[in-house]
Coordinates of C-alpha atoms and ligand atoms in Angstrom, one line a residue:
X169 CA 37.9 134.0 74.5
X170 CA 38.3 131.5 71.6
X171 CA 41.2 129.1 72.0
X172 CA 44.3 129.6 69.9
X173 CA 44.9 126.4 67.9
X174 CA 46.4 124.9 64.7
X175 CA 44.0 123.1 62.3
X176 CA 45.2 119.9 60.5
X177 CA 43.1 118.5 57.7
X178 CA 43.8 114.9 56.5
X179 CA 44.9 114.2 60.1
X180 CA 44.8 110.5 59.7
X181 CA 47.1 110.4 56.6
X182 CA 50.8 109.8 56.5
X183 CA 52.0 113.3 57.1
X184 CA 49.2 113.9 59.6
X185 CA 50.4 111.1 61.8
X186 CA 54.0 112.5 62.0
X187 CA 52.9 116.1 62.3
X188 CA 50.3 115.6 65.0
X189 CA 52.6 113.5 67.1
X190 CA 55.3 116.3 66.9
X191 CA 53.0 119.2 67.5
X192 CA 51.2 117.4 70.3
X193 CA 54.5 116.5 72.0
X194 CA 55.6 120.1 71.8
X195 CA 52.4 121.2 73.3
X196 CA 52.6 124.9 72.3
X197 CA 49.2 125.0 70.6
X198 CA 46.1 122.9 70.8
X199 CA 45.7 120.7 67.7
X200 CA 42.3 120.5 66.0
X201 CA 42.4 117.5 63.8
X202 CA 39.9 116.9 60.9
X203 CA 39.5 113.8 58.8
X204 CA 36.8 111.9 57.0
X205 CA 37.9 108.7 58.7
X206 CA 38.0 108.1 62.4
X207 CA 41.2 109.2 64.0
X208 CA 43.9 106.6 64.7
X209 CA 43.6 105.9 68.5
X210 CA 47.4 106.4 68.9
X211 CA 46.9 110.1 67.9
X212 CA 44.1 110.8 70.3
X213 CA 46.4 111.9 73.2
X214 CA 48.0 114.6 71.0
X215 CA 44.9 116.4 69.8
X216 CA 42.7 118.8 71.6
X217 CA 39.7 117.9 69.5
X218 CA 39.1 115.5 66.6
X219 CA 36.3 116.3 64.2
X220 CA 35.3 113.5 61.8
X221 CA 34.0 115.4 58.7
X222 CA 34.6 116.5 55.2
X223 CA 36.5 119.5 54.0
X224 CA 33.6 120.0 51.5
X225 CA 31.2 120.5 54.4
X226 CA 31.1 124.4 54.6
X227 CA 28.7 124.3 57.6
X228 CA 31.3 122.3 59.5
X229 CA 34.1 124.7 58.6
X230 CA 31.9 127.6 59.5
X231 CA 31.4 126.2 63.0
X232 CA 35.2 125.9 63.3
X233 CA 35.6 129.5 62.5
X234 CA 33.1 130.4 65.2
X235 CA 34.7 128.2 67.9
X236 CA 38.4 128.6 67.5
X237 CA 41.2 131.1 66.9
X238 CA 43.1 129.3 64.2
X239 CA 46.6 130.7 63.9
X240 CA 47.8 128.2 61.2
X241 CA 46.3 125.6 58.9
X242 CA 48.1 122.5 57.7
X243 CA 46.0 121.5 54.8
X244 CA 47.1 117.9 54.3
X245 CA 43.8 116.3 53.0
X246 CA 43.9 115.2 49.4
X247 CA 43.3 112.3 47.0
X248 CA 46.6 111.1 45.6
X249 CA 47.7 110.6 42.1
X250 CA 46.7 107.0 41.3
X251 CA 43.4 107.1 43.1
X252 CA 42.6 110.5 41.5
X253 CA 42.8 108.9 38.0
X254 CA 40.0 106.5 38.9
X255 CA 37.6 109.4 39.6
X256 CA 39.1 112.7 38.4
X257 CA 36.1 114.8 39.0
X258 CA 35.8 113.6 42.7
X259 CA 39.5 114.3 43.0
X260 CA 39.0 117.8 41.7
X261 CA 36.2 118.4 44.2
X262 CA 38.3 117.2 47.2
X263 CA 41.7 118.6 46.1
X264 CA 40.6 121.9 44.6
X265 CA 37.2 122.8 46.1
X266 CA 38.4 121.5 49.5
X267 CA 41.4 123.7 49.4
X268 CA 39.3 126.7 48.3
X269 CA 37.1 126.1 51.4
X270 CA 40.1 126.1 53.7
X271 CA 41.5 129.2 52.1
X272 CA 38.2 131.0 52.7
X273 CA 38.1 129.7 56.3
X274 CA 41.6 131.2 56.7
X275 CA 40.6 134.6 55.2
X276 CA 37.6 134.7 57.7
X277 CA 39.9 133.8 60.5
X278 CA 42.4 136.4 59.7
X279 CA 39.7 139.1 59.5
X280 CA 38.6 138.2 63.0
X281 CA 42.2 138.1 64.3
X282 CA 43.5 141.2 62.4
X283 CA 46.6 139.2 61.3
X284 CA 47.4 136.8 58.5
X285 CA 46.8 133.1 59.1
X286 CA 49.6 130.9 58.0
X287 CA 48.5 128.3 55.4
X288 CA 50.9 125.4 55.0
X289 CA 50.3 123.4 51.9
X290 CA 52.0 120.2 50.8
X291 CA 52.2 120.1 47.0
X292 CA 54.2 117.5 45.2
X293 CA 56.6 116.5 42.4
X294 CA 53.3 115.6 40.6
X295 CA 53.0 119.3 39.8
X296 CA 55.8 118.7 37.2
X297 CA 55.2 117.0 33.9
X298 CA 58.1 116.0 31.7
X299 CA 57.0 115.1 28.1
X300 CA 59.1 112.0 27.6
X301 CA 61.8 109.8 29.2
X302 CA 64.6 111.4 27.3
X303 CA 63.7 114.8 28.8
X304 CA 63.4 113.2 32.3
X305 CA 66.8 111.6 32.0
X306 CA 68.5 114.8 30.8
X307 CA 66.7 117.4 32.9
X308 CA 68.9 117.1 35.9
X309 CA 67.7 118.8 39.2
X310 CA 64.5 120.6 38.3
X311 CA 63.8 124.1 39.6
X312 CA 60.4 125.2 40.8
X313 CA 59.4 127.2 37.7
X314 CA 60.3 124.6 35.0
X315 CA 58.4 121.7 33.4
X316 CA 55.0 122.6 34.9
X317 CA 52.8 120.6 32.7
X318 CA 51.4 117.9 34.9
X319 CA 49.6 114.9 33.2
X320 CA 47.6 113.7 36.2
X321 CA 44.4 115.2 37.8
X322 CA 46.3 115.3 41.1
X323 CA 49.2 117.1 39.6
X324 CA 46.9 119.6 37.9
X325 CA 45.1 120.1 41.2
X326 CA 48.3 120.7 43.2
X327 CA 49.6 123.2 40.7
X328 CA 46.4 125.1 40.6
X329 CA 46.1 125.2 44.3
X330 CA 49.6 126.6 44.5
X331 CA 48.2 129.4 42.2
X332 CA 45.2 129.8 44.5
X333 CA 47.5 130.2 47.5
X334 CA 49.4 132.9 45.6
X335 CA 46.2 134.6 44.6
X336 CA 44.8 134.6 48.2
X337 CA 48.2 135.9 49.6
X338 CA 48.9 138.6 47.1
X339 CA 45.9 139.5 45.0
X340 CA 42.7 138.5 46.9
X341 CA 39.7 140.9 46.1
X342 CA 42.2 143.2 44.4
X343 CA 39.3 145.5 43.1
X344 CA 37.6 145.9 46.5
X345 CA 37.4 149.3 48.0
X346 CA 37.9 147.9 51.5
X347 CA 41.0 145.8 51.0
X348 CA 42.3 144.9 54.4
X349 CA 45.8 143.7 55.2
X350 CA 47.0 140.5 53.5
X351 CA 44.7 137.8 54.7
X352 CA 46.7 134.6 54.2
X353 CA 50.4 133.7 54.5
X354 CA 50.5 130.8 52.1
X355 CA 53.6 128.6 52.3
X356 CA 54.0 125.6 50.1
X357 CA 56.4 122.6 49.8
X358 CA 56.6 120.4 46.8
X359 CA 57.3 117.0 48.4
X360 CA 59.0 114.1 46.7
X361 CA 57.8 110.5 47.4
X362 CA 57.6 110.2 51.2
X363 CA 58.4 107.1 53.1
X364 CA 57.3 106.4 56.7
X365 CA 58.2 103.5 59.0
X366 CA 54.8 103.9 60.7
X367 CA 52.3 104.1 57.9
X368 CA 51.8 102.8 54.4
X369 CA 50.6 105.2 51.8
X370 CA 47.4 104.6 49.8
X371 CA 46.5 105.8 46.4
X372 CA 49.8 107.3 45.3
X373 CA 52.1 106.4 42.4
X374 CA 55.4 106.8 44.3
X375 CA 54.0 104.1 46.7
X376 CA 56.1 101.3 45.2
X377 CA 59.0 102.4 47.4
X378 CA 57.3 102.2 50.8
X379 CA 55.2 99.2 49.6
X380 CA 58.3 97.2 48.8
X381 CA 59.8 97.9 52.2
X382 CA 56.7 97.3 54.2
X383 CA 55.9 94.0 52.3
X384 CA 59.5 92.8 52.8
X385 CA 59.4 93.5 56.5
X386 CA 56.2 91.4 56.8
X387 CA 57.6 88.6 54.7
X388 CA 54.9 89.3 52.0
X389 CA 55.8 88.9 48.3
X390 CA 55.7 92.1 46.3
X391 CA 55.6 93.0 42.6
X392 CA 56.9 96.5 42.0
X393 CA 54.7 98.3 39.5
X394 CA 57.5 100.3 37.8
X395 CA 60.6 99.3 35.8
X396 CA 63.9 98.7 37.7
X397 CA 65.5 101.8 36.1
X398 CA 62.8 104.1 37.3
X399 CA 64.2 107.0 39.3
X400 CA 62.3 109.3 41.6
X401 CA 63.3 111.6 44.5
X402 CA 62.3 110.4 48.0
X403 CA 62.5 111.6 51.5
X404 CA 61.7 110.0 54.9
X405 CA 58.8 111.3 57.1
X406 CA 60.8 112.9 59.9
X407 CA 62.4 115.1 57.2
X408 CA 59.0 115.9 55.7
X409 CA 57.7 117.0 59.1
X410 CA 60.9 119.0 59.8
X411 CA 60.6 120.8 56.5
X412 CA 57.0 121.8 57.2
X413 CA 57.9 123.1 60.7
X414 CA 60.9 125.0 59.4
X415 CA 58.9 126.7 56.6
X416 CA 56.2 127.6 59.1
X417 CA 58.7 129.1 61.4
X418 CA 60.7 131.0 58.8
X419 CA 60.6 134.8 59.0
X420 CA 58.3 136.1 56.2
X421 CA 60.9 138.6 54.9
X422 CA 63.3 135.7 54.1
X423 CA 60.8 133.9 51.9
X424 CA 61.5 135.0 48.3
X425 CA 58.9 132.6 46.8
X426 CA 55.7 130.9 48.0
X427 CA 56.5 127.3 46.7
X428 CA 59.7 125.4 47.5
X429 CA 61.1 122.0 46.4
X430 CA 62.6 119.8 49.1
X431 CA 64.3 116.5 48.6
X432 CA 66.8 114.1 50.0
X433 CA 67.8 111.1 47.8
X434 CA 66.9 109.8 44.4
X435 CA 67.3 106.0 44.0
X436 CA 66.2 103.9 41.1
X437 CA 63.6 101.2 41.9
X438 CA 66.3 98.6 41.5
X439 CA 68.6 100.4 44.0
X440 CA 65.6 100.5 46.4
X441 CA 65.0 96.8 45.8
X442 CA 68.7 96.0 46.6
X443 CA 68.7 98.0 49.8
X444 CA 65.5 96.3 51.0
X445 CA 66.7 92.9 50.0
X446 CA 70.0 93.4 52.0
X447 CA 67.9 94.3 55.1
X448 CA 65.4 91.5 54.6
X449 CA 67.3 88.7 52.7
X450 CA 64.3 86.4 52.5
X451 CA 62.1 89.0 50.8
X452 CA 60.4 88.0 47.5
X453 CA 60.3 91.1 45.3
X454 CA 59.6 91.1 41.6
X455 CA 59.1 93.7 38.9
X456 CA 55.8 93.8 37.0
X457 CA 55.5 97.2 35.5
X458 CA 52.0 98.6 35.2
X459 CA 52.0 100.6 31.9
X460 CA 49.8 103.4 33.0
X461 CA 51.3 103.9 36.4
X462 CA 54.8 103.7 34.8
X463 CA 53.6 106.4 32.4
X464 CA 52.8 108.7 35.3
X465 CA 56.1 108.2 37.1
X466 CA 58.0 108.7 33.8
X467 CA 56.6 112.3 33.7
X468 CA 57.8 113.1 37.2
X469 CA 61.4 114.4 37.7
X470 CA 64.2 112.1 38.6
X471 CA 65.5 114.8 40.9
X472 CA 64.6 118.3 42.1
X473 CA 66.6 121.4 43.0
X474 CA 65.9 122.5 46.6
X475 CA 68.5 125.2 46.7
X476 CA 65.9 127.9 47.2
X477 CA 64.6 126.3 50.4
X478 CA 68.2 125.9 51.6
X479 CA 68.9 129.6 50.9
X480 CA 65.7 131.1 52.2
X481 CA 65.0 129.0 55.3
X482 CA 68.0 126.9 55.9
X483 CA 66.5 123.6 54.7
X484 CA 68.7 120.5 54.8
X485 CA 67.5 116.9 55.3
X486 CA 68.7 115.1 58.4
X487 CA 68.5 111.7 56.6
X488 CA 70.4 111.0 53.4
X489 CA 69.9 107.6 51.6
X490 CA 72.2 105.6 53.9
X491 CA 70.9 107.2 57.2
X492 CA 67.3 107.0 56.0
X493 CA 67.5 103.2 55.7
X494 CA 70.1 102.3 58.3
X495 CA 69.0 104.6 61.1
X496 CA 65.3 105.2 60.6
X497 CA 63.4 103.0 58.2
X498 CA 64.9 99.5 58.7
X499 CA 65.1 99.6 62.6
X500 CA 61.7 101.3 63.0
X501 CA 60.0 98.9 60.6
X502 CA 61.6 95.9 62.2
X503 CA 60.3 97.0 65.6
X504 CA 56.9 97.8 64.2
X505 CA 56.2 94.4 62.7
X506 CA 57.9 92.5 65.5
X507 CA 55.1 93.8 67.9
Ligands
AKB138 C1 51.7 110.3 44.9 O1 52.3 109.3 44.5 O2 50.6 110.6 44.4 C2 52.2 111.1 46.0 C3 53.0 112.3 45.5 C4 54.3 112.0 44.9 O3 52.6 113.4 45.7 N1 53.1 110.3 46.9

């Protein structure tokens, strides 16, 4: 008998850390973790097996299919927005072809199991693209189907993979004579900028928020790469993990769409700076906008409408702006760097 497990790609990343710790502590399913980098030692106790490898390695994925009964895939691996602009074709390979490989793996799994495999996919506010600052400032809370003209390779990849998930869930091999039952149960969350007390993101463009905080906590000077008036939606990692688990657990008949916005608070970079400075009064934080990265952030929404997630699966963040900083980020980051 093959063992029933959940597969997490990009295990070593920011969301991977939080998710693996949570699923490992719950202990309901074995966790198979996959990442191109060696797994953080702190995560080892929570995983049944770690495989160091590439989501582009189809032989490796084939071996996984043979060995395990995968009931859900959390496909977290991707190259983020800033890094993707330095090598867009590589980003496309990892973000799109990698996702396609995981979707195919899930189809094969579901055929073995005779039931759909759940496919949890973190998309991003990068899937949106507002044409100019005036539009951004007047758009208000953006709904899932509006302003979908991303300007980054990462945003294009995320939006296209949302479409792939819809295709594999609703239309896969629609002309085949032997169409089986639906193979994949694709569920997608468009995340805002995420902030964790435990890890610092790499390669993103919403990174100025977490970078500011982590630098200040370590008494390192920091130059913020966007203007003080720049506004983006953010959420802390415990809420990101909560939203993924809630969406995974939601009864399928309640889900009226495949892709959902979630968010918590939307500070300007200056408001972020003020909160960080209050917590770490000695911090040296300046503003040195980087024109190209600023340009990317200016196309992302200042706020998103997550009412569909609230309606369909009861989404609500536990941490608003005040709680995020006072009860999670500042105490946990202080403790982390005091060690
Ligand atoms: C990035 O900045 O690329 C990510 C994202 C908003 O998806 N953090």
